[in-house]
Amino acid sequence: MNDTPAPGSGIDATFVRRWLDLATTALDREADRLTELDSPIGDADHGSNMRRGFIAARTAVEQEPPETPGGVLVLVGRTLISTVGGASGPLYGTLLRKAGKELGEAETVGADRLRDALRAGVGGVAQLGGAAAGDKTMLDALLPALDALTGALDAGGSAAEVLASAASAAEEGAEATTPLRARKGRASYLGERSIGHQDPGATSAALLIGALAEAAGATGGGAA
Amino acid sequence: MNDTPAPGSGIDATFVRRWLDLATTALDREADRLTELDSPIGDADHGSNMRRGFIAARTAVEQEPPETPGGVLVLVGRTLISTVGGASGPLYGTLLRKAGKELGEAETVGADRLRDALRAGVGGVAQLGGAAAGDKTMLDALLPALDALTGALDAGGSAAEVLASAASAAEEGAEATTPLRARKGRASYLGERSIGHQDPGATSAALLIGALAEAAGATGGGAA
Amino acid sequence: MKMLINVAETVVADALRGMAAAHPELTVDVERRVIVRRGAPYEGKVGLVSGGGSGHEPLHGGFVGRGMLDAACPGEVFTSPVPDQMVRAAAAVDSGAGVLFVVKNYTGDVLNFDMAAELAEDEGVQVAKVLVNDDVAVVDSLYTAGRRGTGATLFVEKLAGAAADAGAPLDRVAAVARRVNESSRSFGVALSAVTTPAKGTPTFDLPAGELELGIGIHGEPGRERRAMMTSGEIADVVVDAVVEDLRPDGPVIVLVNGMGATPLLELYGFNAEVHRALTERKVPVARTLVGNYVTSLDMAGCSVTICQVDEELLGLWDAPVSTPALRWGC
Amino acid sequence: MKMLINVAETVVADALRGMAAAHPELTVDVERRVIVRRGAPYEGKVGLVSGGGSGHEPLHGGFVGRGMLDAACPGEVFTSPVPDQMVRAAAAVDSGAGVLFVVKNYTGDVLNFDMAAELAEDEGVQVAKVLVNDDVAVVDSLYTAGRRGTGATLFVEKLAGAAADAGAPLDRVAAVARRVNESSRSFGVALSAVTTPAKGTPTFDLPAGELELGIGIHGEPGRERRAMMTSGEIADVVVDAVVEDLRPDGPVIVLVNGMGATPLLELYGFNAEVHRALTERKVPVARTLVGNYVTSLDMAGCSVTICQVDEELLGLWDAPVSTPALRWGC
Ligand SMILES: Nc1ncnc2c1ncn2[C@@H]1O[C@H](COP(=O)(O)OP(=O)(O)O)[C@@H](O)[C@H]1O
Ligand SMILES: Nc1ncnc2c1ncn2[C@@H]1O[C@H](COP(=O)(O)OP(=O)(O)O)[C@@H](O)[C@H]1O
Ligand SMILES: [Mg+2]
Ligand SMILES: [Mg+2]
Ligand SMILES: [Mg+2]
Ligand SMILES: [Mg+2]
């Protein structure tokens, strides 16, 4: 992680592609664990879903690399929608597509725009899936990440610091889903029996935010 | 077994009914073991087949008890044919039907006629099933039993002695099927892999002959 | 757990190749994962499109044909298909009379079909949707994703398919589909857990003496675990669940459905108990279907779906159907 | 092993009650264990009667109906029926044109059907018999009971049934049946052992990484145990076995049959490999049937049966059939 310089003046397409690489690597490595988490309260496919989608997204980006950070995110989001399926495909696809759209045509953006993008993406997820904080979904990692990012930014942290705090918040948020009772997604069918298991989608969300910190040269959340 | 007197002057319908009771009890008790033997080299039904048939036969005999030993045997044989199915139904049915027919209308017969009956029955089994000694079938208990009975009779033994020697021969014959390679019945499909398992049909045959000895007051072969 | 597969990654593509080889009456696009009834679009006929995760076979691909679906979109195992598949399917079967999407109520299916409907409408296809949500095991409230779509999917596809086959317009076909869904209830029981190709081990532990009540068709555990029961006792629990929720006041069609690994011998025996239980509750049975139709890979267990029918729906049930898995009258 | 049953003793009777409830087109005598096509005997038509141990469903009861069997006689699980059943069935379906017994080659079935044939003839029914013995896994020699009857039973019942439906006389129907049997070969593979209701535990041990080659349909172990293979490798072994024995020089019908617990998703994937293997061996495939048709309770695994056909046999295959488990053309 020492060989990846912090994004200096701003976040560009190369940075987002580095994130995509790191996220894909992390999801590939953690796929079995995510599927394992999706077994007691789901249908045992979250890891293979995410791996399939991100490998396809990386391939799509490599084949025709967009020149803006927003362009890369939109392409990743579209590819997820077209290759993942399940609940996570449209939700993560929307997260990244909305985030990318928020960044518009800019070739380089600062951490504040990244926050706007994340806010737009998370808003899209909430709207599409209808879940709220505490429903034991990916939002329970994404919302704390957004809050932490916003707070760190307001406190004047560097991009790497800002993303590192988002990564720890996401990871804590994911872990904090364990005692929750699911109200959305297929874990909700289990009622009380969903309590005591960490949510797979919150866990993969923490991996994605961790990869963001890692891409910025902060210590990786890849070990979420 | 001390309370069952040796058949004195001869073998009558009561004796055959006592045999039927003892045989049914033995088969009921050993049904799981017979089915267990029928698992590695068969289809795991021999015990339930035999129990079902003999319980039906005992009921049939109780409902309308024939007055001759031959009559009882024929009724048992017919009931087996109508209630067992599988290979053992027609074969044991034939064994007992042929044996019963051989005894004709006699109300009491001696041990020599029992030998004739057994010979007729065993001949019927051999003819119907086409098996020979050493093919790893019920015949590998029945043929030694017939030989031993014949020999003991020639040596002038009592009915109880004669039947006891038949019972041990049947039991030894059943045990001796273990190293054989099956050539008839479904165990033959296994080829070499049938070696090393005791034949279920030979085992049940030994139980039937054992019950005969037991009925005559000799020590029971019910523990075959 | 051993499986008759090459590698987990190609399970769905392999199955589609095998369907193509077995069913010349279907057009199977293996790469794009769309199964289309040969000859579609049929002039003036409303197109029926369904789909969902794989692992529930013969649902949905086995129900493509005359009198039922025009196209099916299989996703990965237990993963809803992606919008591209439904968009392509809709384009392939639309004769101009519009297309009905039959969607089982799972977050993933709903989201992906919704996206597909938007995209298909952008391309000029008129799309109606029906959501199947018959599983009474899910307590339908603000606190769940709502009742799952399970066995009633077969009824919706059959009866709406018959309506479309008879030339009904899109709004009418959709209305039939919604009425069938509203008249249907299901409840399922697992005797064993599922092993997905991707995971390779059972999704949950189910000890020898226990069963799961109120399971879905994706290997999820149910709402409750109980000590093993007889087939008659299970029938009572299951029939109570669906009858108390639907409260039918007329004849029903019954689907006694196997989850995949329960022998047909047992399913028929269970059907006897289901009929007994329905009769005791004074529910007349108009038609019965017994078999493995809406499955959950290698799960042992069963589900019961009842659908109250009037003359019209019964006529649609009896109408000709000719698909790989359901066929009569033609 | 959990089962969806009441008690082991009533499994067959319960299933028959369930069949009766599901299929008003059949007359099911639960007590005497005979399933008869409603309306039989059909004037002038040869009657087809089959039967065997239960546990292979839908074989045989699921094949009773127009264009296939007139009656089926289910025995106890894995135990051939008793002569009384076949005598009664023959009497119920004989229109005077005679009856064909379709008998799978197992010692028990052969003996019981032989006895039944004698008794039925005593009662004035003309009886012909055909022995099905298609399983190439059994080395047919003086040292075995001969090849088992497995998947080809479906072909014999279908094609002879079509011939009878078309009005062929008894000798002709029997000749068709024999020709179908002679033109058919099967080979089966088990991925798991069977648990019978009576025993309650698997009939043999099959460790995780292994499979049994050359198994029958009664839970017996096969001829050989091997390390687990891919579906493609299994297809090569199975197709080699049947093709090398039959050496077809024309088109075949293929049955890709599940043993009961293998998901349809896997069976279709396996079918793709079977087609690939047949094509590589230059065997043209005229028709394909994929599904659970000749099963072995809860066994996971599959078998492949091929039947070489000429115009006549292919026409008989395509002829209308209307039974619970096989239905087309009517
Ligand atoms: N309505 C929703 N809003 C937000 N996230 C959701 C919603 N429903 C499900 N999820 C997330 O999706 C994850 C499951 O994803 P995945 O297993 O890939 O899809 P599926 O549930 O269709 O199998 C859950 O762990 C949860 O975090
Ligand atoms: N051709 C035969 N001749 C004599 N006995 C035979 C023959 N075939 C099978 N048997 C006997 O029958 C026994 C099996 O009986 P059973 O399990 O009841 O019938 P099935 O083999 O039909 O399941 C075998 O163990 C063997 O002793
Ligand atoms: Mg999932
Ligand atoms: Mg046996
Ligand atoms: Mg899923
Ligand atoms: Mg048997």
mmCIF file of N, CA, C and O in Angstrom, chain B residues 2-33:
data_model
loop_
_atom_site.group_PDB
_atom_site.id
_atom_site.type_symbol
_atom_site.label_atom_id
_atom_site.label_comp_id
_atom_site.label_asym_id
_atom_site.label_seq_id
_atom_site.Cartn_x
_atom_site.Cartn_y
_atom_site.Cartn_z
ATOM 1 N N ASN B 2 -37.825 -77.087 26.552
ATOM 2 C CA ASN B 2 -38.052 -78.356 27.259
ATOM 3 C C ASN B 2 -39.532 -78.695 27.348
ATOM 4 O O ASN B 2 -39.897 -79.847 27.551
ATOM 5 N N ASP B 3 -40.365 -77.660 27.174
ATOM 6 C CA ASP B 3 -41.798 -77.908 27.312
ATOM 7 C C ASP B 3 -42.422 -78.390 25.998
ATOM 8 O O ASP B 3 -43.589 -78.678 25.931
ATOM 9 N N THR B 4 -41.621 -78.468 24.934
ATOM 10 C CA THR B 4 -42.190 -78.998 23.684
ATOM 11 C C THR B 4 -41.713 -80.426 23.487
ATOM 12 O O THR B 4 -40.559 -80.673 23.172
ATOM 13 N N PRO B 5 -42.608 -81.382 23.673
ATOM 14 C CA PRO B 5 -42.223 -82.783 23.589
ATOM 15 C C PRO B 5 -41.810 -83.150 22.162
ATOM 16 O O PRO B 5 -42.300 -82.584 21.209
ATOM 17 N N ALA B 6 -40.868 -84.049 22.024
ATOM 18 C CA ALA B 6 -40.499 -84.577 20.709
ATOM 19 C C ALA B 6 -41.742 -85.199 20.087
ATOM 20 O O ALA B 6 -42.625 -85.686 20.799
ATOM 21 N N PRO B 7 -41.818 -85.217 18.782
ATOM 22 C CA PRO B 7 -43.066 -85.603 18.133
ATOM 23 C C PRO B 7 -43.376 -87.090 18.213
ATOM 24 O O PRO B 7 -44.121 -87.605 17.393
ATOM 25 N N GLY B 8 -42.831 -87.741 19.177
ATOM 26 C CA GLY B 8 -43.178 -89.134 19.458
ATOM 27 C C GLY B 8 -43.380 -89.965 18.210
ATOM 28 O O GLY B 8 -42.468 -90.111 17.389
ATOM 29 N N SER B 9 -44.569 -90.433 18.050
ATOM 30 C CA SER B 9 -44.875 -91.361 16.965
ATOM 31 C C SER B 9 -44.739 -90.728 15.600
ATOM 32 O O SER B 9 -44.495 -91.417 14.623
ATOM 33 N N GLY B 10 -44.886 -89.359 15.515
ATOM 34 C CA GLY B 10 -44.816 -88.777 14.178
ATOM 35 C C GLY B 10 -45.082 -87.300 14.167
ATOM 36 O O GLY B 10 -45.269 -86.643 15.187
ATOM 37 N N ILE B 11 -45.098 -86.803 12.937
ATOM 38 C CA ILE B 11 -45.257 -85.372 12.707
ATOM 39 C C ILE B 11 -46.672 -85.107 12.242
ATOM 40 O O ILE B 11 -47.123 -85.669 11.235
ATOM 41 N N ASP B 12 -47.385 -84.251 12.973
ATOM 42 C CA ASP B 12 -48.772 -83.976 12.618
ATOM 43 C C ASP B 12 -48.974 -82.484 12.356
ATOM 44 O O ASP B 12 -48.020 -81.697 12.380
ATOM 45 N N ALA B 13 -50.207 -82.084 12.108
ATOM 46 C CA ALA B 13 -50.506 -80.686 11.798
ATOM 47 C C ALA B 13 -50.095 -79.785 12.948
ATOM 48 O O ALA B 13 -49.613 -78.665 12.740
ATOM 49 N N THR B 14 -50.262 -80.256 14.185
ATOM 50 C CA THR B 14 -49.890 -79.446 15.343
ATOM 51 C C THR B 14 -48.397 -79.159 15.352
ATOM 52 O O THR B 14 -47.952 -78.052 15.640
ATOM 53 N N PHE B 15 -47.634 -80.205 15.014
ATOM 54 C CA PHE B 15 -46.186 -80.015 14.945
ATOM 55 C C PHE B 15 -45.837 -78.944 13.900
ATOM 56 O O PHE B 15 -45.034 -78.037 14.150
ATOM 57 N N VAL B 16 -46.448 -79.028 12.737
ATOM 58 C CA VAL B 16 -46.115 -78.068 11.677
ATOM 59 C C VAL B 16 -46.542 -76.667 12.092
ATOM 60 O O VAL B 16 -45.866 -75.683 11.786
ATOM 61 N N ARG B 17 -47.662 -76.584 12.809
ATOM 62 C CA ARG B 17 -48.084 -75.263 13.277
ATOM 63 C C ARG B 17 -47.130 -74.720 14.336
ATOM 64 O O ARG B 17 -46.884 -73.525 14.399
ATOM 65 N N ARG B 18 -46.592 -75.643 15.152
ATOM 66 C CA ARG B 18 -45.604 -75.193 16.134
ATOM 67 C C ARG B 18 -44.370 -74.661 15.396
ATOM 68 O O ARG B 18 -43.817 -73.625 15.723
ATOM 69 N N TRP B 19 -43.975 -75.410 14.368
ATOM 70 C CA TRP B 19 -42.835 -74.944 13.551
ATOM 71 C C TRP B 19 -43.123 -73.539 12.978
ATOM 72 O O TRP B 19 -42.276 -72.656 13.022
ATOM 73 N N LEU B 20 -44.344 -73.379 12.474
ATOM 74 C CA LEU B 20 -44.697 -72.098 11.849
ATOM 75 C C LEU B 20 -44.588 -70.955 12.861
ATOM 76 O O LEU B 20 -44.059 -69.891 12.555
ATOM 77 N N ASP B 21 -45.075 -71.216 14.066
ATOM 78 C CA ASP B 21 -44.969 -70.216 15.128
ATOM 79 C C ASP B 21 -43.526 -69.854 15.407
ATOM 80 O O ASP B 21 -43.155 -68.681 15.491
ATOM 81 N N LEU B 22 -42.718 -70.908 15.588
ATOM 82 C CA LEU B 22 -41.312 -70.686 15.930
ATOM 83 C C LEU B 22 -40.580 -69.991 14.792
ATOM 84 O O LEU B 22 -39.761 -69.094 15.001
ATOM 85 N N ALA B 23 -40.887 -70.405 13.571
ATOM 86 C CA ALA B 23 -40.229 -69.801 12.401
ATOM 87 C C ALA B 23 -40.612 -68.323 12.291
ATOM 88 O O ALA B 23 -39.764 -67.457 12.047
ATOM 89 N N THR B 24 -41.891 -68.051 12.499
ATOM 90 C CA THR B 24 -42.354 -66.655 12.398
ATOM 91 C C THR B 24 -41.689 -65.796 13.455
ATOM 92 O O THR B 24 -41.239 -64.680 13.186
ATOM 93 N N THR B 25 -41.609 -66.341 14.669
ATOM 94 C CA THR B 25 -40.956 -65.610 15.751
ATOM 95 C C THR B 25 -39.493 -65.336 15.407
ATOM 96 O O THR B 25 -38.988 -64.223 15.586
ATOM 97 N N ALA B 26 -38.824 -66.376 14.898
ATOM 98 C CA ALA B 26 -37.406 -66.211 14.562
ATOM 99 C C ALA B 26 -37.227 -65.176 13.452
ATOM 100 O O ALA B 26 -36.347 -64.310 13.515
ATOM 101 N N LEU B 27 -38.057 -65.233 12.434
ATOM 102 C CA LEU B 27 -37.923 -64.292 11.312
ATOM 103 C C LEU B 27 -38.238 -62.876 11.756
ATOM 104 O O LEU B 27 -37.604 -61.915 11.316
ATOM 105 N N ASP B 28 -39.228 -62.766 12.615
ATOM 106 C CA ASP B 28 -39.577 -61.448 13.129
ATOM 107 C C ASP B 28 -38.402 -60.864 13.906
ATOM 108 O O ASP B 28 -38.033 -59.705 13.738
ATOM 109 N N ARG B 29 -37.818 -61.719 14.747
ATOM 110 C CA ARG B 29 -36.698 -61.274 15.576
ATOM 111 C C ARG B 29 -35.474 -60.922 14.730
ATOM 112 O O ARG B 29 -34.769 -59.958 15.002
ATOM 113 N N GLU B 30 -35.249 -61.712 13.682
ATOM 114 C CA GLU B 30 -34.032 -61.553 12.879
ATOM 115 C C GLU B 30 -34.246 -60.709 11.621
ATOM 116 O O GLU B 30 -33.352 -60.609 10.778
ATOM 117 N N ALA B 31 -35.440 -60.126 11.482
ATOM 118 C CA ALA B 31 -35.754 -59.424 10.224
ATOM 119 C C ALA B 31 -34.724 -58.341 9.913
ATOM 120 O O ALA B 31 -34.241 -58.238 8.776
ATOM 121 N N ASP B 32 -34.389 -57.539 10.911
ATOM 122 C CA ASP B 32 -33.442 -56.450 10.648
ATOM 123 C C ASP B 32 -32.091 -56.992 10.202
ATOM 124 O O ASP B 32 -31.442 -56.429 9.326
ATOM 125 N N ARG B 33 -31.689 -58.105 10.822
ATOM 126 C CA ARG B 33 -30.404 -58.681 10.446
ATOM 127 C C ARG B 33 -30.445 -59.197 9.005
ATOM 128 O O ARG B 33 -29.510 -59.005 8.233
#
